[in-house]
XYZ file of C-alpha atoms in Angstrom:
391
model
C 84.756 -4.920 -49.113
C 82.721 -4.154 -45.910
C 80.462 -6.212 -44.048
C 78.513 -6.043 -40.566
C 80.779 -8.864 -38.692
C 84.433 -9.487 -39.986
C 85.767 -12.923 -38.182
C 89.338 -13.551 -38.275
C 89.576 -17.092 -37.446
C 87.922 -19.628 -39.412
C 87.787 -22.702 -36.566
C 85.283 -23.977 -34.695
C 84.572 -20.268 -32.943
C 84.557 -18.135 -36.126
C 82.634 -20.484 -37.974
C 79.994 -21.116 -35.676
C 79.438 -17.195 -35.092
C 79.473 -17.186 -38.944
C 76.374 -19.411 -39.099
C 74.361 -18.304 -36.098
C 75.051 -14.641 -37.497
C 73.959 -15.914 -41.120
C 70.615 -17.412 -39.480
C 70.107 -14.102 -38.027
C 70.029 -12.492 -41.014
C 72.889 -10.351 -40.190
C 75.865 -10.445 -42.805
C 79.749 -11.234 -41.888
C 83.004 -12.392 -43.707
C 85.501 -15.316 -42.309
C 88.678 -14.734 -43.052
C 91.188 -17.857 -42.325
C 94.802 -17.278 -43.031
C 95.607 -21.564 -43.027
C 94.043 -23.452 -46.041
C 91.257 -25.850 -45.879
C 93.059 -28.627 -45.568
C 94.889 -27.868 -43.013
C 91.986 -26.703 -40.888
C 89.857 -30.103 -41.593
C 93.014 -31.561 -40.200
C 93.867 -29.458 -36.922
C 93.692 -31.722 -33.703
C 91.735 -30.154 -30.613
C 89.425 -30.937 -28.318
C 86.678 -33.804 -28.487
C 84.195 -33.320 -25.691
C 81.441 -31.132 -26.025
C 78.953 -29.652 -23.467
C 75.111 -30.028 -23.727
C 75.249 -26.012 -24.702
C 77.554 -26.422 -27.379
C 75.660 -29.546 -28.870
C 72.702 -27.098 -28.837
C 74.001 -24.544 -30.661
C 75.717 -26.502 -33.673
C 71.826 -28.188 -34.020
C 70.710 -24.610 -33.746
C 73.239 -23.610 -36.732
C 72.394 -26.394 -38.474
C 75.211 -28.587 -38.359
C 73.637 -31.175 -35.762
C 73.042 -34.099 -38.345
C 76.293 -36.061 -38.482
C 76.757 -35.342 -34.936
C 74.039 -37.042 -34.155
C 74.544 -39.801 -36.062
C 78.184 -40.369 -35.022
C 79.357 -38.195 -31.877
C 79.198 -40.692 -28.741
C 77.208 -39.647 -25.947
C 78.680 -40.385 -22.572
C 76.556 -40.060 -19.596
C 79.760 -40.179 -17.116
C 83.228 -40.381 -16.659
C 85.649 -42.350 -14.398
C 88.136 -41.572 -11.568
C 91.330 -43.776 -10.801
C 93.187 -43.467 -7.944
C 94.873 -46.048 -5.669
C 94.125 -48.630 -7.726
C 90.435 -48.448 -7.482
C 87.746 -46.426 -9.807
C 84.678 -44.273 -9.619
C 82.517 -43.542 -11.526
C 80.604 -39.578 -11.485
C 77.437 -40.021 -13.277
C 76.071 -37.201 -14.910
C 72.428 -36.957 -15.640
C 71.192 -37.929 -12.060
C 73.797 -35.401 -10.561
C 73.079 -32.500 -13.055
C 69.160 -32.700 -14.262
C 70.109 -34.806 -16.644
C 73.390 -32.993 -18.763
C 75.654 -34.828 -20.477
C 78.890 -34.394 -23.023
C 79.217 -35.884 -26.242
C 82.692 -37.215 -27.954
C 82.852 -35.617 -31.454
C 86.529 -33.917 -32.449
C 87.061 -30.606 -33.185
C 87.530 -32.013 -36.553
C 84.459 -33.078 -37.525
C 83.159 -30.144 -36.112
C 84.989 -28.160 -38.200
C 84.558 -30.045 -41.594
C 80.482 -29.695 -40.836
C 80.407 -26.049 -40.630
C 82.789 -25.560 -43.736
C 80.949 -27.761 -45.642
C 77.558 -25.629 -44.598
C 79.451 -22.168 -44.854
C 80.526 -23.047 -48.072
C 76.853 -24.217 -49.022
C 74.904 -21.516 -48.473
C 76.973 -19.416 -45.531
C 78.825 -15.754 -46.460
C 82.007 -15.238 -47.254
C 84.681 -17.569 -46.189
C 88.006 -16.961 -47.770
C 91.042 -19.836 -47.322
C 94.691 -18.208 -47.163
C 93.495 -14.689 -45.885
C 96.118 -14.041 -43.441
C 95.025 -10.731 -41.354
C 97.877 -8.662 -41.342
C 96.201 -5.852 -38.258
C 93.134 -4.670 -37.024
C 92.980 -1.228 -37.335
C 90.688 1.444 -35.825
C 89.360 -0.197 -33.086
C 88.452 2.344 -31.169
C 86.451 3.808 -34.159
C 82.833 3.205 -35.090
C 84.233 1.347 -38.404
C 87.382 -1.057 -37.881
C 89.161 -2.425 -40.340
C 91.169 -5.199 -40.750
C 93.987 -5.750 -43.020
C 94.439 -9.031 -44.891
C 96.808 -10.522 -47.568
C 94.981 -12.955 -49.630
C 95.983 -14.737 -53.139
C 99.207 -12.205 -52.700
C 97.395 -9.247 -52.341
C 96.812 -6.755 -49.639
C 93.624 -5.728 -48.580
C 91.048 -4.316 -46.061
C 88.171 -5.526 -44.722
C 85.562 -2.666 -43.335
C 83.322 -3.952 -40.452
C 80.770 -2.625 -38.505
C 82.244 -5.058 -35.617
C 85.322 -6.923 -35.587
C 85.914 -10.143 -34.291
C 89.151 -12.211 -33.269
C 88.326 -15.586 -33.308
C 92.172 -15.926 -34.136
C 93.537 -17.786 -31.119
C 96.325 -16.297 -28.659
C 99.198 -15.596 -31.013
C 96.683 -14.028 -33.777
C 96.473 -10.321 -34.414
C 93.401 -9.894 -32.738
C 94.526 -9.253 -29.271
C 96.736 -6.131 -30.467
C 93.958 -4.421 -31.256
C 93.520 -3.666 -27.168
C 95.815 -1.492 -26.123
C 98.399 -2.287 -23.433
C 97.422 0.464 -21.410
C 93.650 -1.385 -20.894
C 94.284 -4.910 -21.408
C 95.177 -7.049 -18.335
C 96.477 -10.352 -18.417
C 96.358 -13.224 -16.049
C 97.819 -16.065 -16.421
C 99.717 -19.427 -14.830
C 102.061 -22.199 -16.303
C 102.164 -25.922 -15.256
C 105.269 -28.007 -14.690
C 104.028 -30.926 -17.014
C 102.582 -31.243 -20.113
C 100.602 -34.147 -22.177
C 102.022 -36.567 -24.582
C 99.001 -37.256 -26.923
C 98.441 -40.160 -28.987
C 95.841 -41.343 -31.231
C 95.825 -44.930 -31.837
C 94.008 -47.416 -34.216
C 92.143 -49.694 -31.611
C 88.770 -50.086 -30.389
C 88.323 -48.188 -26.974
C 89.245 -49.791 -23.585
C 86.419 -48.397 -22.327
C 82.800 -47.019 -22.658
C 83.513 -43.732 -21.141
C 86.765 -41.267 -20.031
C 88.584 -42.618 -17.842
C 91.112 -39.403 -15.162
C 93.786 -41.885 -13.479
C 95.875 -40.240 -10.777
C 98.721 -42.190 -10.346
C 102.187 -41.935 -8.581
C 103.952 -42.707 -12.158
C 101.788 -38.973 -13.298
C 98.483 -38.369 -14.618
C 96.836 -40.660 -17.858
C 93.565 -39.997 -19.650
C 91.849 -42.428 -21.896
C 89.457 -41.111 -24.625
C 88.126 -42.202 -27.539
C 87.718 -40.523 -31.232
C 85.366 -43.025 -32.440
C 84.288 -46.582 -32.083
C 87.268 -47.735 -33.578
C 89.981 -44.847 -32.810
C 91.071 -43.976 -29.185
C 92.642 -40.986 -27.742
C 94.741 -41.184 -24.832
C 97.264 -39.086 -22.915
C 100.282 -39.437 -20.818
C 101.443 -36.396 -18.183
C 105.191 -36.051 -19.237
C 108.084 -33.189 -18.449
C 107.769 -30.226 -20.406
C 109.910 -30.178 -23.276
C 109.853 -33.881 -24.036
C 110.517 -34.941 -27.766
C 107.798 -37.671 -28.664
C 110.675 -39.531 -30.079
C 111.759 -40.400 -26.689
C 108.570 -42.394 -26.427
C 108.290 -45.529 -28.911
C 104.800 -47.446 -29.310
C 105.803 -50.324 -26.534
C 107.146 -47.757 -24.137
C 103.963 -45.600 -24.228
C 101.590 -48.517 -24.005
C 103.592 -49.915 -21.153
C 103.396 -46.624 -19.317
C 99.532 -45.885 -19.697
C 98.912 -49.926 -18.436
C 100.772 -49.294 -15.669
C 98.942 -45.341 -14.602
C 95.741 -47.299 -15.486
C 96.215 -50.162 -13.322
C 93.143 -50.998 -10.990
C 92.443 -54.321 -8.371
C 90.259 -56.368 -11.001
C 90.349 -57.573 -14.526
C 90.399 -54.457 -16.854
C 92.515 -54.603 -19.500
C 94.070 -52.099 -21.803
C 93.834 -52.602 -25.363
C 96.954 -51.963 -27.870
C 97.394 -51.063 -31.444
C 99.158 -48.886 -34.300
C 100.058 -45.437 -33.042
C 99.069 -43.171 -35.925
C 100.209 -39.679 -34.406
C 102.241 -38.332 -31.160
C 102.096 -34.492 -30.018
C 103.099 -32.970 -27.179
C 100.568 -30.318 -25.595
C 102.028 -27.699 -22.727
C 99.846 -26.589 -20.248
C 98.939 -23.314 -19.251
C 96.354 -20.875 -18.196
C 95.739 -17.340 -19.495
C 92.807 -14.915 -19.506
C 92.798 -11.531 -21.682
C 90.485 -8.523 -19.595
C 88.487 -7.313 -21.200
C 87.012 -9.058 -24.155
C 86.393 -6.029 -25.992
C 87.794 -2.592 -27.282
C 84.931 -0.299 -29.186
C 83.907 -2.867 -31.599
C 86.183 -5.365 -31.494
C 85.724 -9.033 -29.891
C 87.248 -11.446 -28.406
C 86.476 -15.362 -28.245
C 87.814 -18.313 -27.749
C 91.592 -18.703 -27.289
C 92.556 -14.944 -28.476
C 91.107 -13.971 -24.991
C 91.698 -17.257 -22.720
C 93.209 -20.434 -22.670
C 92.592 -23.653 -20.024
C 95.034 -26.303 -19.245
C 92.757 -29.562 -21.229
C 91.993 -31.554 -18.262
C 88.797 -29.659 -18.049
C 87.417 -30.105 -21.569
C 86.348 -26.378 -21.487
C 88.460 -25.036 -24.302
C 86.208 -25.693 -27.156
C 83.558 -25.070 -25.002
C 84.146 -21.561 -23.939
C 84.904 -20.401 -27.305
C 81.373 -22.059 -28.331
C 79.402 -20.065 -25.082
C 81.856 -16.705 -26.109
C 80.348 -16.729 -29.880
C 76.695 -17.595 -28.843
C 76.790 -14.882 -26.439
C 78.105 -12.513 -28.960
C 75.802 -14.052 -31.663
C 72.816 -13.673 -29.309
C 73.685 -9.785 -28.610
C 74.338 -8.771 -32.311
C 70.753 -10.573 -33.184
C 68.996 -8.273 -30.082
C 70.609 -5.183 -31.402
C 69.270 -5.840 -34.895
C 65.558 -6.635 -33.813
C 65.330 -3.794 -30.788
C 68.045 -1.779 -30.899
C 68.918 -3.429 -27.520
C 72.693 -2.579 -26.854
C 72.790 -3.752 -23.242
C 73.835 -7.395 -24.342
C 76.369 -6.003 -26.194
C 77.775 -3.832 -23.833
C 77.855 -6.677 -21.465
C 79.709 -8.699 -23.481
C 82.883 -9.027 -21.976
C 81.219 -9.482 -18.458
C 79.175 -12.151 -18.992
C 81.423 -13.899 -20.595
C 84.202 -13.313 -18.211
C 82.152 -14.755 -15.262
C 81.416 -18.258 -17.033
C 85.223 -17.937 -18.446
C 86.608 -17.643 -14.578
C 84.105 -20.247 -13.440
C 85.932 -22.805 -16.388
C 89.733 -21.909 -15.602
C 89.059 -22.512 -11.546
C 87.112 -25.875 -12.905
C 90.041 -26.745 -14.856
C 92.793 -25.636 -12.707
C 91.241 -27.857 -9.825
C 91.117 -31.040 -12.424
C 95.220 -30.521 -13.147
C 96.189 -30.075 -9.709
C 94.307 -32.938 -8.188
C 95.214 -35.640 -10.809
C 98.680 -35.049 -12.017
C 101.994 -35.360 -10.482
C 104.043 -32.103 -9.735
C 107.940 -32.603 -10.069
C 109.335 -33.245 -6.724
C 105.595 -33.547 -4.931
C 105.902 -34.190 -1.548
C 103.859 -37.016 0.217
C 101.815 -34.912 1.598
C 100.781 -32.862 -1.262
C 100.001 -36.340 -2.591
C 98.177 -37.504 0.274
C 95.925 -34.239 -0.133
C 95.195 -35.188 -3.941
C 94.290 -38.539 -2.727
C 91.621 -37.057 0.191
C 90.074 -34.858 -2.637
C 89.447 -37.667 -5.090
C 87.953 -40.289 -2.026
C 85.567 -36.879 -0.994
C 84.266 -37.216 -4.725
C 83.605 -40.725 -4.131
C 82.086 -40.914 -1.223
C 80.296 -37.610 -1.003
C 77.131 -36.819 -3.423
C 77.577 -33.340 -3.289
C 81.410 -33.697 -4.570
C 80.424 -35.529 -6.780
C 77.546 -33.239 -7.915
C 79.867 -30.192 -7.855
C 82.446 -31.959 -10.378
C 79.891 -33.465 -12.610
C 78.301 -29.684 -12.941
C 81.344 -27.923 -13.658
C 82.570 -31.009 -16.662
C 79.031 -30.686 -17.606
C 79.021 -27.217 -17.926
C 76.279 -24.703 -17.219
C 73.714 -23.439 -19.334
C 73.725 -20.245 -21.300
C 69.640 -19.659 -20.144
């Protein structure tokens, strides 16, 4: 089988790229190693930047998002038993974010792809990307018990950190940058209406906490925990008590409680692989970069990558101009490193490191106080959180 663009990975990045290419008249094939049920239930991010929402609408996948997504005009910071709201539209010229779970984004894109899009093969396990430095890369994959080969003019790895596409960039060419953090997140889903209208990011001597939501009836909450934590060590009552303590402010705010339906521990790290292109093989999303979740950048960076790539391929097809395609890695990496820095800032400002000194805690509080009292500091946070326009 041959196609113009072979896409490895049927997560949000690969599926969005396929839709954008399809609407530009560029044929492609998507290979996804897991089955449809697994892909649609894979819990990940839930915050969408304006540019991501615009791209989903342009791909024809915005109808349910517009009906069910929750538009947010700010976030609340809590520290030292007080709160501060950061208003996005007034600080960014009107930008905002949306709460719409990755599971729902994926469901929407899969439904469109199977209805009228190019081939999407579930259970197609990519084994290797070969001939990456030549004019026609090939993706070896196993589907329905048979090993097959997909040749393509361009191959795109949207298959995550542990996927095969990364290996197509030779060891002597690639450069990897990484930071690990000495804490994780315990994330829970609860069948209870959110106790807030917007996300709450809480700094506490007991550790970080985040209050988010998946819908008007489902809350998504996170607690900073030590690396290696077993979710079984956190019964429901202990989780709610700890959330109560970390969100505490002077006033009458109350945290609603309800049945917890899911628990998982998320390790935290930053990782960037350069370059994001080798020959005719391109990397996008987690295959090229990982950010800690405090900045809400993971899904949005992946979307930005494939938007840039889809535009570059469309430009090549319509005008023969290969300039944007040749600049893909540099273009994406500028945004990636900006997001890495912002995610690092949010993580280190809001979390309490093991053995953290009182001096470091006071530095964190001084930074949070500056955001609360300075429009310039608040605007910088808002501009980074809502994401720069893609142009």
